[in-house]
Amino acid sequence: MASRKVYGGSNVPVLLHSHNDGISCSNGAFEALLMSNSTSCFNGKRSMVNFEDACGGNSQGMSFYRSHDQEEHGDDDLDDCFRQPEKKRRLSVDQVQFLERSFEVENKLEPERKVQLAKDLGLQPRQVAIWFQNRRARWKTKQLEKDYDALKASYDSLKSNYENLLKEKDQLKAEVSSLTGKQLHKENVSENSETSKPMEPSQPLAQPDPVPEKKPPTIICKQEDLSSVNSDVFDSDSPHYTDGVHSSFLEAGDSSHVFEPDQSDLSQDEDDNLSKSLRHVVYNFPKLEDPVYPDQSADCGNYEFPVEDHALWFWSY
DNA sequence: TGGGTCAAGAGGATAA
DNA sequence: TTATCCTCTTGACCCA
C-alpha cells in the first residue's frame, strides 16, 4: 500500500466488502446492462481503491484489489506523466466475475459491448478485448481436455469390446474345428458304408478296411482348407488389429469391417456339411452381421455367449 | 525457488 | 486498411 493512487470516489466502498456484493446485478439485469447504456451497476475503478482503503491497507491476501486499472486507465492523462513502467496487474474479483457473466452470455465481443463493459468496469476497452481473448483461449483448452477425456473413454470401451471379441473369436474357431472334425468323421463313416454296399458283389474277396476312421487325403485337404478359410476369415485383417492400439481402435469402431469375411472362400459343400440346426442360434447374436457367422460358429446350440460378448451394444457412440 | 496462473505483447490470418 | 481473432510467448505475481 505504499504509493497507491487514490481517486476521489468515496461513495462506493461498500461495494467490495463482499466479492459477491461488488456487482449487484441479477442475471436478467446483467444482460440488460450488457445491451444498454444505462447506468452501470459496477463501479470498478473507484471501488477497488476504496476497498483497499476500507481494508485499512491490509495487502495480505487482498492483492487482487490493487488499483492496477487506474494506472492503466487512459482517462488519467495527468497520471501518464508519473506512470511507472507498466506492470501486469490482475483484475479484481468483481471485474472478473462481471466479465465471466458477460462471457457466458456471449463469448464474442462486439465493439459496442466492449466499450460498455470497459466503461462499466473502469477498464480500457483493449483490456476487455484481451480478457475475452484469453478467456476464449482458456475455454478452448478446457474443451480440448474434455474432448480428450471423452475420446479416451470411448477408446477404452472400444478396446475392451475388441478384446472380448478376440476371445470370442478364438472360442468360435475352436468350436468350428471341433465340430467340423466330428461332422467329417460322420460323413466318412456314412460314405464308407454306402460305397461298400455296391462294391460287395463285385469285390467279394476285398478285405474290409480295418481302420474306417482314416480320412481320405482329399477330405483331409478339405478340412485343412476349411481350417485355413476359417483362419483367413478372422485373421485377414489381423495386422490391423494387433499392431498397436490405434489400428484396433479404428478397426473396432466398424463392426462391419471387422467381421466381414469373404464367404466365397468357403465352398458350398463345406457349408452344407455344417448342420443347419447348429447354426440358427448364431443369427440371434446381437448386432453382428448375419453372413459372418454361419461358417464360424458351428456349435452354438450349446455355446452360450457371455454377457460381455454383447459388448457391441456399446458401439453406438 | 520453481511452477502455475493470468494479463498483455507479438505476429499472422481473416473479414468487412 | 483496419479491426478482430487466434496462437504462442513473455513477464508479473502468487503460493507451496
Coordinates of N, CA, C and O in Angstrom, one line a residue, chain A residues 191-251:
Chain A
E191 N -20.2 -92.5 -45.9 CA -19.8 -92.7 -47.2 C -19.2 -94.1 -47.3 O -19.4 -94.8 -48.3
N192 N -18.4 -94.5 -46.4 CA -17.8 -95.8 -46.5 C -18.9 -96.9 -46.4 O -18.8 -97.9 -47.2
S193 N -19.9 -96.7 -45.6 CA -20.9 -97.7 -45.6 C -21.7 -97.8 -46.9 O -22.1 -98.8 -47.3
E194 N -22.0 -96.6 -47.5 CA -22.7 -96.5 -48.7 C -21.9 -97.1 -49.9 O -22.4 -97.9 -50.7
T195 N -20.7 -96.7 -50.0 CA -19.8 -97.2 -51.1 C -19.5 -98.7 -50.9 O -19.3 -99.4 -51.9
S196 N -19.4 -99.1 -49.8 CA -19.0 -100.5 -49.6 C -20.2 -101.4 -50.0 O -19.9 -102.6 -50.4
K197 N -21.4 -101.0 -49.9 CA -22.5 -101.9 -50.3 C -22.5 -102.3 -51.8 O -22.6 -103.4 -52.1
P198 N -22.4 -101.3 -52.7 CA -22.4 -101.7 -54.1 C -21.1 -102.5 -54.4 O -21.1 -103.2 -55.4
M199 N -20.1 -102.3 -53.7 CA -18.8 -102.9 -54.0 C -18.8 -104.4 -53.6 O -18.0 -105.2 -54.0
E200 N -19.7 -104.7 -52.7 CA -19.7 -106.1 -52.2 C -19.8 -107.2 -53.3 O -19.1 -108.1 -53.3
P201 N -20.8 -107.0 -54.2 CA -21.0 -108.0 -55.2 C -19.8 -108.2 -56.1 O -19.4 -109.3 -56.4
S202 N -19.2 -107.0 -56.5 CA -18.1 -107.1 -57.4 C -16.7 -107.4 -56.7 O -15.8 -107.8 -57.4
Q203 N -16.7 -107.2 -55.4 CA -15.4 -107.4 -54.7 C -15.7 -108.3 -53.5 O -15.6 -107.9 -52.4
P204 N -16.1 -109.5 -53.8 CA -16.5 -110.3 -52.6 C -15.3 -110.7 -51.8 O -15.4 -111.0 -50.6
L205 N -14.1 -110.6 -52.4 CA -12.9 -111.0 -51.7 C -12.1 -109.8 -51.0 O -11.1 -110.0 -50.4
A206 N -12.7 -108.6 -51.3 CA -12.0 -107.5 -50.7 C -11.9 -107.5 -49.2 O -12.9 -107.9 -48.6
Q207 N -10.8 -107.2 -48.7 CA -10.7 -107.1 -47.3 C -11.3 -105.9 -46.7 O -11.2 -104.8 -47.2
P208 N -12.1 -106.0 -45.7 CA -12.7 -104.8 -45.1 C -11.7 -103.9 -44.5 O -10.6 -104.4 -44.0
D209 N -11.9 -102.6 -44.6 CA -11.0 -101.7 -44.0 C -10.9 -101.8 -42.5 O -12.0 -101.6 -41.8
P210 N -9.8 -102.1 -42.0 CA -9.7 -102.3 -40.6 C -9.8 -100.9 -39.8 O -10.1 -100.9 -38.6
V211 N -9.4 -99.9 -40.5 CA -9.4 -98.6 -39.8 C -10.3 -97.6 -40.6 O -9.9 -96.8 -41.5
P212 N -11.6 -97.7 -40.4 CA -12.5 -96.8 -41.2 C -12.4 -95.4 -40.8 O -12.8 -94.5 -41.5
E213 N -11.8 -95.1 -39.7 CA -11.8 -93.7 -39.3 C -10.7 -92.9 -40.1 O -10.8 -91.7 -40.1
K214 N -9.9 -93.6 -40.8 CA -8.8 -92.9 -41.5 C -9.5 -92.1 -42.6 O -10.2 -92.6 -43.4
K215 N -9.1 -90.8 -42.7 CA -9.8 -89.9 -43.6 C -9.0 -90.0 -45.0 O -7.8 -90.1 -45.0
P216 N -9.8 -90.0 -46.1 CA -9.2 -90.0 -47.4 C -8.4 -88.7 -47.5 O -8.7 -87.7 -46.9
P217 N -7.3 -88.7 -48.3 CA -6.5 -87.5 -48.4 C -7.3 -86.3 -48.9 O -7.0 -85.2 -48.4
T218 N -8.2 -86.5 -49.8 CA -9.0 -85.3 -50.3 C -9.8 -84.7 -49.1 O -9.9 -83.5 -49.0
I219 N -10.3 -85.5 -48.3 CA -11.1 -85.0 -47.2 C -10.2 -84.2 -46.2 O -10.5 -83.2 -45.7
I220 N -9.0 -84.8 -46.0 CA -8.1 -84.1 -45.1 C -7.7 -82.7 -45.6 O -7.7 -81.7 -44.9
C221 N -7.5 -82.7 -47.0 CA -7.2 -81.4 -47.6 C -8.4 -80.4 -47.4 O -8.2 -79.3 -47.1
K222 N -9.6 -81.0 -47.5 CA -10.7 -80.1 -47.3 C -10.8 -79.5 -45.9 O -11.1 -78.4 -45.7
Q223 N -10.5 -80.4 -45.0 CA -10.5 -80.0 -43.6 C -9.5 -78.9 -43.4 O -9.7 -77.9 -42.7
E224 N -8.3 -79.1 -44.0 CA -7.3 -78.1 -43.8 C -7.7 -76.8 -44.5 O -7.5 -75.7 -44.0
D225 N -8.4 -77.0 -45.7 CA -8.8 -75.8 -46.3 C -9.8 -75.0 -45.5 O -9.8 -73.8 -45.4
L226 N -10.7 -75.8 -44.9 CA -11.7 -75.2 -44.1 C -11.1 -74.5 -42.9 O -11.4 -73.3 -42.6
S227 N -10.1 -75.2 -42.3 CA -9.4 -74.5 -41.2 C -8.7 -73.2 -41.7 O -8.8 -72.2 -41.0
S228 N -8.1 -73.4 -42.9 CA -7.5 -72.2 -43.4 C -8.5 -71.1 -43.7 O -8.2 -69.9 -43.4
V229 N -9.6 -71.5 -44.2 CA -10.6 -70.5 -44.5 C -11.0 -69.8 -43.2 O -11.1 -68.6 -43.2
N230 N -11.3 -70.6 -42.3 CA -11.7 -70.0 -41.0 C -10.7 -69.1 -40.5 O -11.0 -68.0 -39.9
S231 N -9.5 -69.5 -40.6 CA -8.4 -68.6 -40.1 C -8.3 -67.4 -40.9 O -8.2 -66.3 -40.4
D232 N -8.5 -67.5 -42.3 CA -8.5 -66.3 -43.1 C -9.6 -65.4 -42.8 O -9.5 -64.2 -42.8
V233 N -10.7 -66.0 -42.5 CA -11.9 -65.2 -42.3 C -11.6 -64.2 -41.1 O -11.9 -63.1 -41.2
F234 N -11.0 -64.7 -40.1 CA -10.8 -63.9 -38.9 C -9.4 -63.2 -38.9 O -9.3 -62.2 -38.3
D235 N -8.5 -63.8 -39.6 CA -7.1 -63.2 -39.5 C -6.7 -62.3 -40.6 O -5.7 -61.7 -40.6
S236 N -7.6 -62.3 -41.7 CA -7.2 -61.5 -42.8 C -6.9 -60.0 -42.5 O -6.1 -59.4 -43.1
D237 N -7.5 -59.6 -41.5 CA -7.3 -58.2 -41.1 C -6.5 -58.1 -39.8 O -6.4 -57.0 -39.2
S238 N -5.9 -59.2 -39.4 CA -5.3 -59.2 -38.1 C -4.2 -58.2 -38.0 O -4.0 -57.6 -36.9
P239 N -3.4 -57.8 -39.0 CA -2.4 -56.8 -38.8 C -3.0 -55.5 -38.4 O -2.4 -54.7 -37.7
H240 N -4.3 -55.3 -38.8 CA -4.9 -54.1 -38.3 C -5.3 -54.1 -36.9 O -5.3 -53.1 -36.2
Y241 N -5.6 -55.3 -36.4 CA -6.0 -55.5 -35.0 C -4.8 -55.4 -34.1 O -4.8 -54.7 -33.1
T242 N -3.8 -56.2 -34.5 CA -2.8 -56.5 -33.5 C -1.7 -55.5 -33.4 O -0.9 -55.5 -32.5
D243 N -1.6 -54.6 -34.4 CA -0.5 -53.7 -34.4 C -0.9 -52.4 -33.7 O -1.4 -51.5 -34.4
G244 N -0.7 -52.3 -32.5 CA -0.9 -51.1 -31.8 C -2.3 -50.8 -31.5 O -3.3 -51.4 -32.0
V245 N -2.5 -49.8 -30.7 CA -3.8 -49.5 -30.2 C -4.6 -48.7 -31.2 O -5.8 -48.8 -31.3
H246 N -3.9 -47.9 -32.0 CA -4.7 -47.0 -32.9 C -5.4 -47.8 -33.9 O -6.6 -47.6 -34.2
S247 N -4.8 -48.8 -34.5 CA -5.4 -49.6 -35.5 C -6.6 -50.3 -34.9 O -7.7 -50.3 -35.5
S248 N -6.4 -50.9 -33.8 CA -7.5 -51.6 -33.2 C -8.7 -50.7 -32.8 O -9.8 -51.0 -33.0
F249 N -8.3 -49.5 -32.4 CA -9.4 -48.5 -32.1 C -10.2 -48.2 -33.4 O -11.4 -48.2 -33.4
L250 N -9.5 -47.9 -34.5 CA -10.2 -47.6 -35.7 C -11.0 -48.7 -36.2 O -12.1 -48.6 -36.7
E251 N -10.3 -49.9 -36.3 CA -11.0 -51.0 -36.9 C -12.2 -51.5 -36.1 O -13.2 -51.8 -36.6

